[in-house]
Tab-separated table of C-alpha atoms in Angstrom:
chain	number	residue	atom	x	y	z
A	297	MET	CA	-75.253	3.026	-9.954
A	298	ALA	CA	-78.657	1.620	-12.174
A	299	ARG	CA	-79.535	5.324	-13.967
A	300	PHE	CA	-80.495	2.476	-17.654
A	301	SER	CA	-82.990	0.051	-15.312
A	302	ALA	CA	-85.237	-1.484	-17.389
A	303	LYS	CA	-84.834	0.786	-19.687
A	304	ARG	CA	-84.991	-0.426	-23.049
A	305	VAL	CA	-82.354	1.755	-25.388
A	306	LEU	CA	-81.165	1.053	-29.084
A	307	ILE	CA	-77.411	2.010	-30.063
A	308	THR	CA	-76.458	1.678	-34.088
A	309	GLY	CA	-73.193	1.446	-34.795
A	310	ALA	CA	-72.285	-0.161	-30.966
A	311	THR	CA	-69.682	-2.886	-32.301
A	312	SER	CA	-66.629	-1.034	-31.313
A	313	GLY	CA	-65.228	2.505	-30.264
A	314	ILE	CA	-67.553	4.724	-28.695
A	315	GLY	CA	-70.682	3.009	-29.233
A	316	LEU	CA	-69.589	-0.487	-27.631
A	317	ALA	CA	-68.247	1.130	-24.619
A	318	GLY	CA	-71.852	3.011	-24.271
A	319	ALA	CA	-74.020	-0.300	-24.714
A	320	LYS	CA	-71.287	-2.363	-22.242
A	321	ARG	CA	-71.770	0.596	-20.018
A	322	ILE	CA	-76.277	0.685	-20.143
A	323	ASP	CA	-75.856	-3.456	-20.077
A	324	SER	CA	-74.121	-3.162	-16.474
A	325	GLU	CA	-76.770	-0.546	-14.983
A	326	GLY	CA	-79.624	-2.681	-16.027
A	327	GLY	CA	-80.745	-1.308	-19.093
A	328	TRP	CA	-82.108	-3.658	-22.217
A	329	VAL	CA	-79.760	-2.649	-24.786
A	330	ILE	CA	-80.839	-3.202	-28.357
A	331	ALA	CA	-77.431	-3.267	-30.516
A	332	THR	CA	-76.055	-2.747	-34.246
A	333	GLY	CA	-73.051	-3.411	-36.370
A	334	ARG	CA	-72.638	-4.775	-39.838
A	335	ASP	CA	-69.583	-6.717	-39.623
A	336	PRO	CA	-70.240	-10.458	-38.467
A	337	GLY	CA	-67.206	-11.254	-36.281
A	338	ARG	CA	-67.477	-7.676	-33.891
A	339	LEU	CA	-71.128	-8.775	-33.919
A	340	ALA	CA	-70.770	-12.536	-32.508
A	341	SER	CA	-67.844	-10.485	-29.792
A	342	LEU	CA	-70.348	-7.955	-28.283
A	343	ARG	CA	-72.893	-10.608	-28.079
A	344	ARG	CA	-70.120	-12.641	-25.820
A	345	GLN	CA	-69.808	-9.207	-23.784
A	346	LEU	CA	-73.029	-8.498	-23.103
A	347	SER	CA	-75.849	-9.795	-20.744
A	348	ASP	CA	-78.862	-12.086	-22.000
A	349	ARG	CA	-81.264	-9.263	-21.150
A	350	ALA	CA	-79.345	-7.464	-24.774
A	351	ARG	CA	-80.649	-8.099	-28.255
A	352	VAL	CA	-77.554	-7.376	-31.450
A	353	ILE	CA	-79.059	-7.310	-34.449
A	354	ASP	CA	-77.069	-7.220	-37.977
A	355	ASN	CA	-77.999	-3.842	-39.220
A	356	ASN	CA	-76.478	-1.396	-42.102
A	357	ALA	CA	-77.147	2.483	-42.143
A	358	SER	CA	-76.704	2.603	-45.473
A	359	ASP	CA	-79.160	0.216	-46.159
A	360	PRO	CA	-82.428	2.081	-47.433
A	361	LEU	CA	-84.243	-0.381	-45.436
A	362	THR	CA	-82.475	0.336	-42.229
A	363	GLY	CA	-84.479	2.211	-40.379
A	364	ALA	CA	-87.754	-0.528	-41.011
A	365	ALA	CA	-85.452	-3.248	-40.247
A	366	LEU	CA	-84.658	-1.642	-36.846
A	367	ALA	CA	-88.776	-0.494	-36.518
A	368	GLU	CA	-89.274	-4.284	-37.117
A	369	ALA	CA	-87.168	-5.762	-34.711
A	370	ILE	CA	-88.515	-3.044	-32.148
A	371	ASP	CA	-92.125	-4.096	-32.483
A	372	SER	CA	-91.249	-7.322	-30.851
A	373	SER	CA	-89.447	-5.371	-28.117
A	374	GLY	CA	-91.881	-3.192	-26.977
A	375	GLY	CA	-90.877	0.823	-27.023
A	376	LEU	CA	-87.625	2.797	-26.655
A	377	ASP	CA	-86.353	4.755	-24.046
A	378	GLY	CA	-83.834	5.861	-25.695
A	379	LEU	CA	-82.064	5.833	-29.266
A	380	TRP	CA	-78.539	6.725	-29.858
A	381	LEU	CA	-77.604	7.173	-33.446
A	382	ASN	CA	-74.023	6.200	-33.836
A	383	ALA	CA	-73.098	3.836	-36.750
A	384	GLY	CA	-70.880	6.255	-39.266
A	385	TYR	CA	-68.407	6.396	-41.751
A	386	ALA	CA	-65.658	8.334	-42.598
A	387	ALA	CA	-62.831	8.867	-45.030
A	388	VAL	CA	-60.276	11.906	-46.353
A	389	GLY	CA	-59.558	12.830	-49.410
A	390	GLU	CA	-58.380	15.650	-51.776
A	391	LEU	CA	-61.176	18.096	-52.894
A	392	SER	CA	-60.165	17.061	-56.373
A	393	GLN	CA	-61.072	13.423	-55.382
A	394	VAL	CA	-64.461	13.707	-55.142
A	395	ASP	CA	-66.876	12.294	-57.490
A	396	ALA	CA	-71.067	11.040	-56.834
A	397	ALA	CA	-70.001	7.515	-55.773
A	398	ALA	CA	-67.686	9.233	-53.000
A	399	PHE	CA	-70.576	11.400	-52.037
A	400	ASP	CA	-73.179	9.038	-52.326
A	401	ARG	CA	-71.638	6.625	-49.925
A	402	MET	CA	-70.913	9.035	-47.556
A	403	MET	CA	-74.222	10.700	-47.255
A	404	ALA	CA	-76.156	7.299	-47.006
A	405	THR	CA	-74.216	6.004	-44.709
A	406	ASN	CA	-73.901	9.514	-42.108
A	407	VAL	CA	-76.736	11.606	-43.058
A	408	ARG	CA	-79.615	9.033	-44.976
A	409	GLY	CA	-79.324	6.502	-42.776
A	410	PRO	CA	-79.909	8.086	-39.500
A	411	VAL	CA	-82.549	10.054	-41.007
A	412	LEU	CA	-84.391	7.094	-41.991
A	413	GLN	CA	-83.543	5.569	-38.473
A	414	MET	CA	-85.149	8.259	-37.078
A	415	ALA	CA	-88.549	8.351	-39.239
A	416	ALA	CA	-89.139	4.957	-38.620
A	417	LEU	CA	-88.264	4.824	-34.988
A	418	ALA	CA	-89.967	8.085	-33.968
A	419	GLY	CA	-92.783	6.676	-33.451
A	420	LYS	CA	-91.756	4.140	-31.236
A	421	LEU	CA	-90.169	6.437	-28.857
A	422	ASN	CA	-92.004	6.386	-25.677
A	423	ALA	CA	-92.907	9.697	-23.926
A	424	GLY	CA	-89.672	11.205	-21.905
A	425	ALA	CA	-87.569	9.413	-24.101
A	426	SER	CA	-83.973	10.319	-25.067
A	427	VAL	CA	-82.161	10.115	-28.270
A	428	VAL	CA	-78.398	10.873	-29.213
A	429	VAL	CA	-76.891	11.655	-32.410
A	430	THR	CA	-73.260	11.591	-32.996
A	431	ALA	CA	-71.690	14.117	-34.808
A	432	SER	CA	-68.159	15.027	-34.838
A	433	THR	CA	-65.870	18.126	-34.292
A	434	SER	CA	-64.798	17.978	-37.790
A	435	ALA	CA	-68.084	19.951	-38.527
A	436	TYR	CA	-66.023	22.548	-37.109
A	437	GLU	CA	-62.471	22.300	-38.333
A	438	GLY	CA	-63.057	22.972	-41.643
A	439	ALA	CA	-60.615	20.485	-42.857
A	440	ALA	CA	-59.381	20.102	-46.314
A	441	ALA	CA	-59.214	16.570	-46.419
A	442	ALA	CA	-62.625	15.852	-45.045
A	443	SER	CA	-64.991	18.184	-47.210
A	444	LEU	CA	-67.483	14.910	-47.082
A	445	TYR	CA	-67.004	13.849	-43.743
A	446	SER	CA	-67.357	17.030	-42.176
A	447	ALA	CA	-71.001	17.924	-44.697
A	448	THR	CA	-72.368	15.088	-43.318
A	449	LYS	CA	-71.612	15.599	-39.533
A	450	GLY	CA	-72.679	19.542	-39.762
A	451	ALA	CA	-76.159	18.063	-41.345
A	452	LEU	CA	-76.650	16.085	-38.211
A	453	ILE	CA	-75.857	18.855	-35.911
A	454	SER	CA	-78.806	20.561	-37.661
A	455	LEU	CA	-80.579	17.826	-37.822
A	456	THR	CA	-80.127	17.290	-34.143
A	457	ARG	CA	-81.942	20.559	-33.497
A	458	CYS	CA	-84.841	20.107	-35.667
A	459	TRP	CA	-86.193	16.837	-34.026
A	460	ALA	CA	-85.690	18.177	-30.973
A	461	SER	CA	-88.335	21.031	-31.594
A	462	ALA	CA	-90.352	18.194	-33.832
A	463	LEU	CA	-90.191	15.794	-30.653
A	464	GLY	CA	-90.205	18.232	-28.003
A	465	GLU	CA	-94.067	17.913	-27.349
A	466	ARG	CA	-94.164	14.471	-26.347
A	467	ASN	CA	-91.082	15.199	-23.833
A	468	ILE	CA	-88.290	13.532	-26.171
A	469	ARG	CA	-84.998	15.034	-25.610
A	470	VAL	CA	-82.976	14.789	-28.449
A	471	ASN	CA	-79.205	16.193	-28.685
A	472	ALA	CA	-75.847	15.815	-30.352
A	473	LEU	CA	-72.948	13.986	-28.992
A	474	ILE	CA	-70.107	15.517	-30.914
A	475	PRO	CA	-66.503	13.882	-30.408
A	476	GLY	CA	-62.983	15.146	-30.834
A	477	PRO	CA	-59.537	12.694	-30.824
A	478	ILE	CA	-61.059	9.827	-29.768
A	479	ASP	CA	-59.005	6.929	-29.551
A	480	THR	CA	-60.854	4.347	-31.327
A	481	PRO	CA	-60.649	1.824	-34.021
A	482	PHE	CA	-62.834	4.985	-36.014
A	483	ARG	CA	-59.258	6.045	-37.858
A	484	HIS	CA	-57.837	2.933	-38.723
A	485	PHE	CA	-59.116	3.397	-42.160
A	486	MET	CA	-55.492	5.578	-42.542
A	487	ARG	CA	-52.505	3.797	-43.067
A	488	ASP	CA	-50.309	3.277	-39.929
A	489	GLU	CA	-47.581	6.010	-39.921
A	490	VAL	CA	-50.238	8.939	-41.842
A	491	ARG	CA	-52.937	8.003	-38.801
A	492	ARG	CA	-49.869	8.426	-36.315
A	493	GLU	CA	-48.562	11.660	-37.585
A	494	PHE	CA	-52.328	12.734	-37.755
A	495	GLU	CA	-53.473	12.032	-33.839
A	496	ALA	CA	-49.944	13.252	-33.065
A	497	SER	CA	-50.763	16.564	-34.633
A	498	VAL	CA	-54.375	16.824	-33.362
A	499	VAL	CA	-52.926	16.000	-29.575
A	500	SER	CA	-50.781	18.989	-29.914
A	501	ARG	CA	-53.333	21.220	-30.401
A	502	LEU	CA	-55.208	20.123	-27.689
A	503	ALA	CA	-55.403	21.822	-24.297
A	504	LEU	CA	-55.340	18.577	-22.404
A	505	HIS	CA	-52.302	17.225	-24.652
A	506	ARG	CA	-53.750	13.542	-25.007
A	507	GLN	CA	-56.414	12.197	-26.392
A	508	GLY	CA	-59.993	11.082	-24.986
A	509	THR	CA	-60.472	7.668	-24.596
A	510	ALA	CA	-64.111	5.645	-25.606
A	511	ALA	CA	-65.352	5.542	-22.147
A	512	GLU	CA	-65.105	9.401	-21.641
A	513	ALA	CA	-67.168	10.182	-24.895
A	514	ALA	CA	-69.576	7.030	-23.712
A	515	ASP	CA	-70.066	8.636	-20.366
A	516	VAL	CA	-71.429	12.090	-22.060
A	517	ALA	CA	-73.697	10.026	-23.967
A	518	LEU	CA	-74.886	8.298	-21.503
A	519	PHE	CA	-75.114	11.523	-19.273
A	520	LEU	CA	-77.704	13.033	-22.475
A	521	LEU	CA	-79.730	9.228	-22.420
A	522	SER	CA	-80.265	9.450	-18.740
A	523	ASP	CA	-83.077	11.261	-16.496
A	524	ALA	CA	-80.110	13.180	-15.367
A	525	ALA	CA	-79.856	15.311	-18.621
A	526	SER	CA	-83.955	16.201	-18.168
A	527	PHE	CA	-83.974	19.572	-18.885
A	528	VAL	CA	-81.232	19.353	-22.391
A	529	SER	CA	-82.740	19.463	-26.374
A	530	GLY	CA	-81.495	20.640	-28.836
A	531	SER	CA	-77.869	20.835	-27.628
A	532	GLN	CA	-74.538	20.514	-28.878
A	533	TYR	CA	-71.939	18.532	-26.204
A	534	VAL	CA	-68.823	18.362	-27.533
A	535	VAL	CA	-66.252	16.371	-25.911
A	536	ASP	CA	-62.844	17.443	-27.583
A	537	GLY	CA	-60.367	17.513	-25.034
A	538	GLY	CA	-60.298	21.323	-25.953
A	539	LEU	CA	-59.286	21.320	-29.741
A	540	THR	CA	-62.209	23.786	-30.639
A	541	LEU	CA	-61.455	26.052	-28.247
A	542	ARG	CA	-58.713	27.688	-29.935
């Protein structure tokens, strides 16, 4: 299968988890991947895992210049056939622990970053391009300890619909990927014991009784980025093993 042959796709937050799985798959299917991250070690590892066609860029979504930096990189690469806004940051805590610094950090990475990236890159998208925005089932769940994170992901779902409306006349599709409990390093900010208890609690609520894999979530994103989803826009694709059906 070569769904992405000669197509140029930019993926933010591609050094681990779902983004990494997607970058490797697109690269293996002939795509020209432009992948971002901010950890030097992970960036070096990503370069080793992708072909010589790929470009790996140090880019921090929380930087006010994140969008301008990506646009500059695209100027030397040509337009984009796909854009996957996947970079994100997670933290949990009690409501009483929320302060201005915590709010600003979460919003800078998870909302302001994608907004500035989209604003800077919208003009670089080729007609018929596809955009995927990674949100989370946290936007639906109402978890007491995840109020800030959940709010940012809810904002992304709303932005997805607005962007789909704004870009539709150029035949550009915009959809939200909404992963639930996926087995990635994303929750490793938690202490090991707390994380294991949390994951066991979540799995017990799943219709499929297991966590998903990064590859399974990436497969849905790649469907949305591909021509197979040519009449899909403004939609929310939940990948959660049945978590939110109950």
